[in-house]
Amino acid sequence: MRATADAGTAPHDLPSVSETAFKTAMRALASTVCVITSRHSGEANGMTATAVSSVAADPPTVLVAVNRDNRSHALIRDGACFALNILCSDQHELALQFATRALQPFATVAFSEGVTGCPLIDGCGTVLECALTSSFDVATHTIFIGRVVASRGSGGSPLLYWDGQFGTVR
Ligand SMILES: Cc1cc2nc3c(=O)[nH]c(=O)nc-3n(C[C@H](O)[C@H](O)[C@H](O)COP(=O)(O)O)c2cc1C
């Protein structure tokens, strides 16, 4: 039987799944763990993130989704830049540390400063620095789009997050 265009309910009229069902489903996604660093007016921060994606190669573009309650949100918005520090498999302590709101986020973290002024964390396999090009709000989060203005490193075994736990591929 062929489906007809008017079969079923209009997609926008369908109910959402529950938040619990959504979170359970999202546990099936294996994601690479990053620390998004930011800087504005002399204040620097970092936050652990997995809602990160490549968007396009020309111009080189990535996106990150940041909760508007996070301290990093205003720094990325007002500083108009961010850096994606892609963590290696041996850096899960950094992932835990940057998932808290430390008073001095970089007190015990070795880093250098990039061309954007954002902190670049030592020991990461890959670091991308981005200039903010656009943003839009979706529910509780803002999608920040960044053009990649500098990159360093060449990969290495990444730190993954899957089913609520950190893991590695090898
Ligand atoms: C594995 C993992 C992934 C996370 N991914 C994100 C994310 O993609 N976006 C986000 O807004 N918060 C994410 N978080 C939560 C932030 O890291 C956390 O709220 C952090 O304390 C925010 O720091 P800030 O308020 O100093 O910016 C994640 C946390 C963990 C442990």
Tab-separated table of C-alpha atoms and ligand atoms in Angstrom:
chain	number	residue	atom	x	y	z
A	1	MET	CA	0.000	0.000	0.000
A	2	ARG	CA	1.321	3.453	-0.855
A	3	ALA	CA	1.365	6.120	1.851
A	4	THR	CA	-0.658	9.197	1.005
A	5	ALA	CA	0.346	12.740	1.847
A	6	ASP	CA	-2.608	13.260	4.181
A	7	ALA	CA	-2.174	9.995	6.142
A	8	GLY	CA	-1.563	10.276	9.918
A	9	THR	CA	-1.362	13.401	12.056
A	10	ALA	CA	0.464	16.580	11.083
A	11	PRO	CA	3.964	16.286	12.637
A	12	HIS	CA	3.647	19.510	14.655
A	13	ASP	CA	0.453	18.230	16.300
A	14	LEU	CA	2.134	15.096	17.678
A	15	PRO	CA	2.996	15.121	21.414
A	16	SER	CA	6.615	15.101	22.634
A	17	VAL	CA	8.087	12.046	24.297
A	18	SER	CA	8.629	12.497	28.036
A	19	GLU	CA	11.870	14.011	29.330
A	20	THR	CA	12.691	10.635	30.924
A	21	ALA	CA	12.202	8.780	27.641
A	22	PHE	CA	14.295	11.380	25.850
A	23	LYS	CA	17.167	11.139	28.363
A	24	THR	CA	17.084	7.347	28.180
A	25	ALA	CA	17.282	7.482	24.399
A	26	MET	CA	20.144	9.989	24.479
A	27	ARG	CA	22.183	7.584	26.624
A	28	ALA	CA	22.516	5.493	23.455
A	29	LEU	CA	24.564	8.238	21.781
A	30	ALA	CA	28.318	7.787	22.191
A	31	SER	CA	29.840	11.280	22.136
A	32	THR	CA	33.331	12.691	22.179
A	33	VAL	CA	33.907	14.775	25.301
A	34	CYS	CA	35.128	18.359	24.882
A	35	VAL	CA	35.825	21.287	27.155
A	36	ILE	CA	34.521	24.517	25.653
A	37	THR	CA	36.701	27.362	26.873
A	38	SER	CA	35.781	31.030	26.687
A	39	ARG	CA	37.075	34.437	27.691
A	40	HIS	CA	35.637	37.909	28.003
A	41	SER	CA	36.858	41.027	29.819
A	42	GLY	CA	39.647	39.151	31.597
A	43	GLU	CA	37.373	36.367	32.847
A	44	ALA	CA	37.979	32.847	31.539
A	45	ASN	CA	35.945	29.683	31.946
A	46	GLY	CA	35.616	26.142	30.704
A	47	MET	CA	32.700	23.725	30.593
A	48	THR	CA	32.486	20.050	29.725
A	49	ALA	CA	30.327	19.472	26.650
A	50	THR	CA	29.204	16.721	24.319
A	51	ALA	CA	26.633	18.733	22.326
A	52	VAL	CA	29.239	19.636	19.714
A	53	SER	CA	29.239	19.030	15.971
A	54	SER	CA	31.019	19.742	12.746
A	55	VAL	CA	28.744	21.790	10.442
A	56	ALA	CA	30.653	22.588	7.239
A	57	ALA	CA	34.181	22.592	5.821
A	58	ASP	CA	33.955	25.765	3.679
A	59	PRO	CA	34.145	27.931	5.642
A	60	PRO	CA	35.194	25.594	8.464
A	61	THR	CA	32.272	25.727	10.879
A	62	VAL	CA	31.241	23.982	14.103
A	63	LEU	CA	28.331	24.296	16.510
A	64	VAL	CA	27.978	23.894	20.268
A	65	ALA	CA	24.795	23.835	22.377
A	66	VAL	CA	25.152	25.645	25.698
A	67	ASN	CA	22.584	25.869	28.477
A	68	ARG	CA	21.704	29.513	29.094
A	69	ASP	CA	22.098	28.928	32.867
A	70	ASN	CA	25.774	28.063	32.427
A	71	ARG	CA	28.330	30.704	33.341
A	72	SER	CA	30.040	30.012	30.006
A	73	HIS	CA	26.997	31.237	28.097
A	74	ALA	CA	27.542	34.953	28.680
A	75	LEU	CA	31.290	34.645	28.134
A	76	ILE	CA	30.836	32.993	24.722
A	77	ARG	CA	28.085	35.430	23.723
A	78	ASP	CA	29.910	38.577	24.860
A	79	GLY	CA	33.448	37.445	24.014
A	80	ALA	CA	32.257	36.282	20.565
A	81	CYS	CA	34.646	33.343	20.561
A	82	PHE	CA	35.185	29.889	22.053
A	83	ALA	CA	37.695	27.049	21.859
A	84	LEU	CA	36.872	23.367	21.531
A	85	ASN	CA	39.342	21.334	23.546
A	86	ILE	CA	38.767	17.728	22.450
A	87	LEU	CA	39.756	15.557	25.392
A	88	CYS	CA	41.992	12.504	25.149
A	89	SER	CA	41.165	9.164	26.732
A	90	ASP	CA	43.358	9.908	29.792
A	91	GLN	CA	41.659	13.256	30.581
A	92	HIS	CA	38.432	12.173	32.291
A	93	GLU	CA	39.462	14.052	35.468
A	94	LEU	CA	39.329	17.273	33.416
A	95	ALA	CA	35.878	16.310	32.142
A	96	LEU	CA	34.647	15.934	35.728
A	97	GLN	CA	36.338	19.124	36.893
A	98	PHE	CA	34.850	21.278	34.120
A	99	ALA	CA	31.397	19.836	34.781
A	100	THR	CA	31.404	21.701	38.118
A	101	ARG	CA	31.358	25.429	38.680
A	102	ALA	CA	34.851	25.863	40.113
A	103	LEU	CA	35.604	29.309	41.515
A	104	GLN	CA	38.988	29.280	39.796
A	105	PRO	CA	38.488	26.924	36.849
A	106	PHE	CA	42.108	27.014	35.669
A	107	ALA	CA	43.897	27.040	39.043
A	108	THR	CA	45.253	23.502	38.521
A	109	VAL	CA	45.012	23.238	34.737
A	110	ALA	CA	47.964	23.770	32.384
A	111	PHE	CA	46.979	25.880	29.393
A	112	SER	CA	48.184	28.455	26.899
A	113	GLU	CA	46.335	31.369	25.338
A	114	GLY	CA	45.191	31.159	21.738
A	115	VAL	CA	44.734	33.831	19.059
A	116	THR	CA	41.200	34.440	20.340
A	117	GLY	CA	42.400	34.788	23.943
A	118	CYS	CA	40.533	31.612	24.942
A	119	PRO	CA	42.445	29.126	27.128
A	120	LEU	CA	43.811	26.131	25.188
A	121	ILE	CA	44.200	23.157	27.516
A	122	ASP	CA	47.534	21.309	27.416
A	123	GLY	CA	47.478	17.634	26.520
A	124	CYS	CA	44.353	17.647	24.344
A	125	GLY	CA	44.576	15.700	21.104
A	126	THR	CA	42.969	18.491	19.098
A	127	VAL	CA	42.015	22.081	19.871
A	128	LEU	CA	39.910	24.314	17.600
A	129	GLU	CA	39.541	28.057	18.153
A	130	CYS	CA	36.374	29.611	16.830
A	131	ALA	CA	35.036	33.087	16.107
A	132	LEU	CA	31.324	33.311	16.840
A	133	THR	CA	29.335	33.890	13.635
A	134	SER	CA	25.757	33.371	14.763
A	135	SER	CA	23.588	31.947	17.511
A	136	PHE	CA	20.001	31.037	18.131
A	137	ASP	CA	18.036	29.925	21.150
A	138	VAL	CA	16.405	26.496	21.267
A	139	ALA	CA	14.431	25.660	24.414
A	140	THR	CA	16.858	25.959	27.389
A	141	HIS	CA	19.988	26.156	25.223
A	142	THR	CA	21.686	28.441	22.732
A	143	ILE	CA	23.269	26.996	19.613
A	144	PHE	CA	26.496	28.910	19.025
A	145	ILE	CA	27.951	28.653	15.520
A	146	GLY	CA	31.670	29.286	15.180
A	147	ARG	CA	34.061	29.697	12.260
A	148	VAL	CA	37.290	27.836	12.985
A	149	VAL	CA	40.147	30.351	12.963
A	150	ALA	CA	42.932	28.148	14.331
A	151	SER	CA	43.510	24.484	15.038
A	152	ARG	CA	46.280	22.403	16.489
A	153	GLY	CA	46.928	18.768	17.237
A	154	SER	CA	46.182	15.688	15.243
A	155	GLY	CA	43.727	13.608	17.171
A	156	GLY	CA	44.788	10.850	19.480
A	157	SER	CA	42.478	8.445	21.256
A	158	PRO	CA	39.409	10.475	22.368
A	159	LEU	CA	37.510	10.423	25.650
A	160	LEU	CA	33.954	9.208	25.041
A	161	TYR	CA	30.716	9.512	27.022
A	162	TRP	CA	28.174	6.739	26.551
A	163	ASP	CA	25.362	5.346	28.702
A	164	GLY	CA	26.217	7.776	31.509
A	165	GLN	CA	29.865	6.744	31.729
A	166	PHE	CA	33.221	7.804	30.377
A	167	GLY	CA	34.963	5.336	28.087
A	168	THR	CA	37.522	4.984	25.356
A	169	VAL	CA	37.668	3.353	21.952
A	170	ARG	CA	41.036	1.689	22.573
B	1	LIG	C1	29.588	14.428	29.916
B	1	LIG	C2	28.988	15.802	30.065
B	1	LIG	C3	28.545	16.490	28.936
B	1	LIG	C4	27.969	17.765	29.043
B	1	LIG	N1	27.565	18.415	27.901
B	1	LIG	C5	27.022	19.652	27.991
B	1	LIG	C6	26.636	20.343	26.799
B	1	LIG	O1	26.833	19.876	25.677
B	1	LIG	N2	26.055	21.574	26.947
B	1	LIG	C7	25.835	22.144	28.190
B	1	LIG	O2	25.299	23.253	28.245
B	1	LIG	N3	26.215	21.516	29.333
B	1	LIG	C8	26.812	20.289	29.259
B	1	LIG	N4	27.234	19.646	30.396
B	1	LIG	C9	27.047	20.312	31.702
B	1	LIG	C10	28.129	21.381	31.989
B	1	LIG	O3	29.435	20.848	31.820
B	1	LIG	C11	27.984	21.888	33.437
B	1	LIG	O4	26.685	22.415	33.619
B	1	LIG	C12	29.039	22.919	33.817
B	1	LIG	O5	29.077	23.031	35.232
B	1	LIG	C13	28.779	24.304	33.246
B	1	LIG	O6	29.820	25.143	33.708
B	1	LIG	P1	29.699	26.742	33.767
B	1	LIG	O7	28.397	27.069	34.466
B	1	LIG	O8	30.903	27.171	34.559
B	1	LIG	O9	29.719	27.236	32.353
B	1	LIG	C14	27.827	18.374	30.317
B	1	LIG	C15	28.280	17.680	31.460
B	1	LIG	C16	28.854	16.428	31.331
B	1	LIG	C17	29.358	15.701	32.571
